[in-house]
Amino acid sequence: MSHYETLINSINGYAITKHFKRDLGLAKATAVALDILDSNHTGFEELHKFEEKVEGCHIFRAKIDGIHIVYAVTPEHKLVFLRGFKNFKEYEKFLSNKKKLKEMLSNH
């Protein structure tokens, strides 16, 4: 059982950040979010890859169409879609900026 699978049954809602919508566009952001919620692996190169724990939030990554999707499960059991990156270096930079990551998570 994956790290995500241990949390999925307790998820009681989700949020899509404005950054995520801007990164992917509203239609794609919504479609990707619903696929991740349903654990629909179709089209994903990676899904539910656990990255780290920040401020009690479990940070995960998925990859679809060359885009790295960053999402988190909060201590309140909410799934928050944070960002989507085409460039892996930008993705790594985002994860290393704990201050920005904590700020985004605290707003949801």
PDB file of C-alpha atoms in Angstrom:
ATOM      1  CA  MET A   1       0.000   0.000   0.000  1.00  0.00           C
ATOM      2  CA  SER A   2       1.409   3.390  -0.994  1.00  0.00           C
ATOM      3  CA  HIS A   3       1.765   6.361   1.313  1.00  0.00           C
ATOM      4  CA  TYR A   4      -1.089   8.102  -0.529  1.00  0.00           C
ATOM      5  CA  GLU A   5      -3.374   5.068  -0.263  1.00  0.00           C
ATOM      6  CA  THR A   6      -3.108   5.212   3.535  1.00  0.00           C
ATOM      7  CA  LEU A   7      -4.498   8.780   3.426  1.00  0.00           C
ATOM      8  CA  ILE A   8      -7.027   8.643   0.567  1.00  0.00           C
ATOM      9  CA  ASN A   9      -9.987   7.322   2.581  1.00  0.00           C
ATOM     10  CA  SER A  10      -9.705  10.169   5.078  1.00  0.00           C
ATOM     11  CA  ILE A  11      -9.760  12.978   2.473  1.00  0.00           C
ATOM     12  CA  ASN A  12     -12.844  15.116   3.013  1.00  0.00           C
ATOM     13  CA  GLY A  13     -12.418  17.839   0.407  1.00  0.00           C
ATOM     14  CA  TYR A  14     -10.044  19.490  -1.991  1.00  0.00           C
ATOM     15  CA  ALA A  15      -8.847  22.914  -3.098  1.00  0.00           C
ATOM     16  CA  ILE A  16      -7.193  24.122  -6.273  1.00  0.00           C
ATOM     17  CA  THR A  17      -4.859  27.084  -5.785  1.00  0.00           C
ATOM     18  CA  LYS A  18      -4.836  30.052  -8.141  1.00  0.00           C
ATOM     19  CA  HIS A  19      -1.228  29.136  -9.013  1.00  0.00           C
ATOM     20  CA  PHE A  20      -2.316  25.642 -10.077  1.00  0.00           C
ATOM     21  CA  LYS A  21      -5.110  27.068 -12.254  1.00  0.00           C
ATOM     22  CA  ARG A  22      -2.680  29.551 -13.803  1.00  0.00           C
ATOM     23  CA  ASP A  23      -0.023  26.876 -14.400  1.00  0.00           C
ATOM     24  CA  LEU A  24      -2.371  24.457 -16.186  1.00  0.00           C
ATOM     25  CA  GLY A  25      -5.394  26.495 -17.213  1.00  0.00           C
ATOM     26  CA  LEU A  26      -8.756  26.004 -15.511  1.00  0.00           C
ATOM     27  CA  ALA A  27     -10.038  23.110 -17.639  1.00  0.00           C
ATOM     28  CA  LYS A  28      -6.838  21.040 -17.431  1.00  0.00           C
ATOM     29  CA  ALA A  29      -6.347  21.874 -13.720  1.00  0.00           C
ATOM     30  CA  THR A  30      -9.849  20.618 -12.934  1.00  0.00           C
ATOM     31  CA  ALA A  31      -9.460  17.472 -15.066  1.00  0.00           C
ATOM     32  CA  VAL A  32      -6.076  16.604 -13.516  1.00  0.00           C
ATOM     33  CA  ALA A  33      -7.389  17.240  -9.992  1.00  0.00           C
ATOM     34  CA  LEU A  34     -10.356  14.917 -10.548  1.00  0.00           C
ATOM     35  CA  ASP A  35      -8.112  12.203 -12.031  1.00  0.00           C
ATOM     36  CA  ILE A  36      -5.797  12.410  -9.019  1.00  0.00           C
ATOM     37  CA  LEU A  37      -8.751  12.298  -6.610  1.00  0.00           C
ATOM     38  CA  ASP A  38     -10.023   9.177  -8.389  1.00  0.00           C
ATOM     39  CA  SER A  39      -6.495   7.695  -8.585  1.00  0.00           C
ATOM     40  CA  ASN A  40      -7.054   7.364 -12.331  1.00  0.00           C
ATOM     41  CA  HIS A  41      -3.623   6.343 -13.627  1.00  0.00           C
ATOM     42  CA  THR A  42      -4.527   6.844 -17.299  1.00  0.00           C
ATOM     43  CA  GLY A  43      -1.986   9.158 -18.905  1.00  0.00           C
ATOM     44  CA  PHE A  44       0.100   9.613 -15.771  1.00  0.00           C
ATOM     45  CA  GLU A  45       3.786   8.753 -15.927  1.00  0.00           C
ATOM     46  CA  GLU A  46       3.911   8.966 -12.118  1.00  0.00           C
ATOM     47  CA  LEU A  47       1.115   9.260  -9.577  1.00  0.00           C
ATOM     48  CA  HIS A  48       1.116   9.734  -5.799  1.00  0.00           C
ATOM     49  CA  LYS A  49       4.904   9.866  -5.404  1.00  0.00           C
ATOM     50  CA  PHE A  50       5.523  10.928  -1.801  1.00  0.00           C
ATOM     51  CA  GLU A  51       8.098  13.721  -1.594  1.00  0.00           C
ATOM     52  CA  GLU A  52       8.203  14.925   2.005  1.00  0.00           C
ATOM     53  CA  LYS A  53       6.225  16.146   4.989  1.00  0.00           C
ATOM     54  CA  VAL A  54       6.018  19.915   5.593  1.00  0.00           C
ATOM     55  CA  GLU A  55       4.132  21.454   8.519  1.00  0.00           C
ATOM     56  CA  GLY A  56       2.178  18.229   8.976  1.00  0.00           C
ATOM     57  CA  CYS A  57       1.202  18.146   5.292  1.00  0.00           C
ATOM     58  CA  HIS A  58       2.123  15.196   3.099  1.00  0.00           C
ATOM     59  CA  ILE A  59       3.543  16.494  -0.200  1.00  0.00           C
ATOM     60  CA  PHE A  60       3.085  14.368  -3.331  1.00  0.00           C
ATOM     61  CA  ARG A  61       3.975  14.591  -7.001  1.00  0.00           C
ATOM     62  CA  ALA A  62       2.364  13.288 -10.142  1.00  0.00           C
ATOM     63  CA  LYS A  63       3.569  13.631 -13.717  1.00  0.00           C
ATOM     64  CA  ILE A  64       1.350  13.853 -16.769  1.00  0.00           C
ATOM     65  CA  ASP A  65       2.185  15.150 -20.251  1.00  0.00           C
ATOM     66  CA  GLY A  66       5.618  16.216 -18.976  1.00  0.00           C
ATOM     67  CA  ILE A  67       4.091  18.395 -16.242  1.00  0.00           C
ATOM     68  CA  HIS A  68       5.070  17.824 -12.606  1.00  0.00           C
ATOM     69  CA  ILE A  69       1.951  18.236 -10.452  1.00  0.00           C
ATOM     70  CA  VAL A  70       2.532  19.115  -6.781  1.00  0.00           C
ATOM     71  CA  TYR A  71      -0.245  18.448  -4.293  1.00  0.00           C
ATOM     72  CA  ALA A  72      -0.593  17.934  -0.556  1.00  0.00           C
ATOM     73  CA  VAL A  73      -2.820  16.260   2.001  1.00  0.00           C
ATOM     74  CA  THR A  74      -3.226  18.577   4.999  1.00  0.00           C
ATOM     75  CA  PRO A  75      -3.591  17.498   8.636  1.00  0.00           C
ATOM     76  CA  GLU A  76      -7.289  18.400   8.212  1.00  0.00           C
ATOM     77  CA  HIS A  77      -7.457  15.734   5.445  1.00  0.00           C
ATOM     78  CA  LYS A  78      -7.926  18.197   2.610  1.00  0.00           C
ATOM     79  CA  LEU A  79      -6.239  17.606  -0.745  1.00  0.00           C
ATOM     80  CA  VAL A  80      -4.651  20.841  -2.007  1.00  0.00           C
ATOM     81  CA  PHE A  81      -3.395  21.144  -5.581  1.00  0.00           C
ATOM     82  CA  LEU A  82      -0.454  23.548  -5.378  1.00  0.00           C
ATOM     83  CA  ARG A  83       1.471  23.920  -8.650  1.00  0.00           C
ATOM     84  CA  GLY A  84       2.231  22.394 -12.024  1.00  0.00           C
ATOM     85  CA  PHE A  85       5.717  22.667 -13.547  1.00  0.00           C
ATOM     86  CA  LYS A  86       6.962  21.782 -17.022  1.00  0.00           C
ATOM     87  CA  ASN A  87      10.560  22.261 -15.899  1.00  0.00           C
ATOM     88  CA  PHE A  88      11.903  19.811 -13.285  1.00  0.00           C
ATOM     89  CA  LYS A  89      14.417  22.386 -11.981  1.00  0.00           C
ATOM     90  CA  GLU A  90      11.572  24.821 -11.240  1.00  0.00           C
ATOM     91  CA  TYR A  91       9.752  22.012  -9.444  1.00  0.00           C
ATOM     92  CA  GLU A  92      12.835  21.304  -7.301  1.00  0.00           C
ATOM     93  CA  LYS A  93      13.252  25.015  -6.585  1.00  0.00           C
ATOM     94  CA  PHE A  94       9.613  25.235  -5.479  1.00  0.00           C
ATOM     95  CA  LEU A  95       9.994  22.284  -3.090  1.00  0.00           C
ATOM     96  CA  SER A  96      13.161  23.759  -1.593  1.00  0.00           C
ATOM     97  CA  ASN A  97      11.412  27.078  -0.811  1.00  0.00           C
ATOM     98  CA  LYS A  98       9.826  25.945   2.456  1.00  0.00           C
ATOM     99  CA  LYS A  99       8.665  29.449   3.355  1.00  0.00           C
ATOM    100  CA  LYS A 100       6.561  29.763   0.173  1.00  0.00           C
ATOM    101  CA  LEU A 101       5.316  26.187   0.489  1.00  0.00           C
ATOM    102  CA  LYS A 102       4.201  26.748   4.099  1.00  0.00           C
ATOM    103  CA  GLU A 103       2.506  30.002   3.082  1.00  0.00           C
ATOM    104  CA  MET A 104       0.532  28.306   0.303  1.00  0.00           C
ATOM    105  CA  LEU A 105      -0.493  25.451   2.593  1.00  0.00           C
ATOM    106  CA  SER A 106      -1.576  27.745   5.429  1.00  0.00           C
ATOM    107  CA  ASN A 107      -3.979  29.545   3.078  1.00  0.00           C
ATOM    108  CA  HIS A 108      -5.971  26.345   2.463  1.00  0.00           C
TER     109      HIS A 108
END
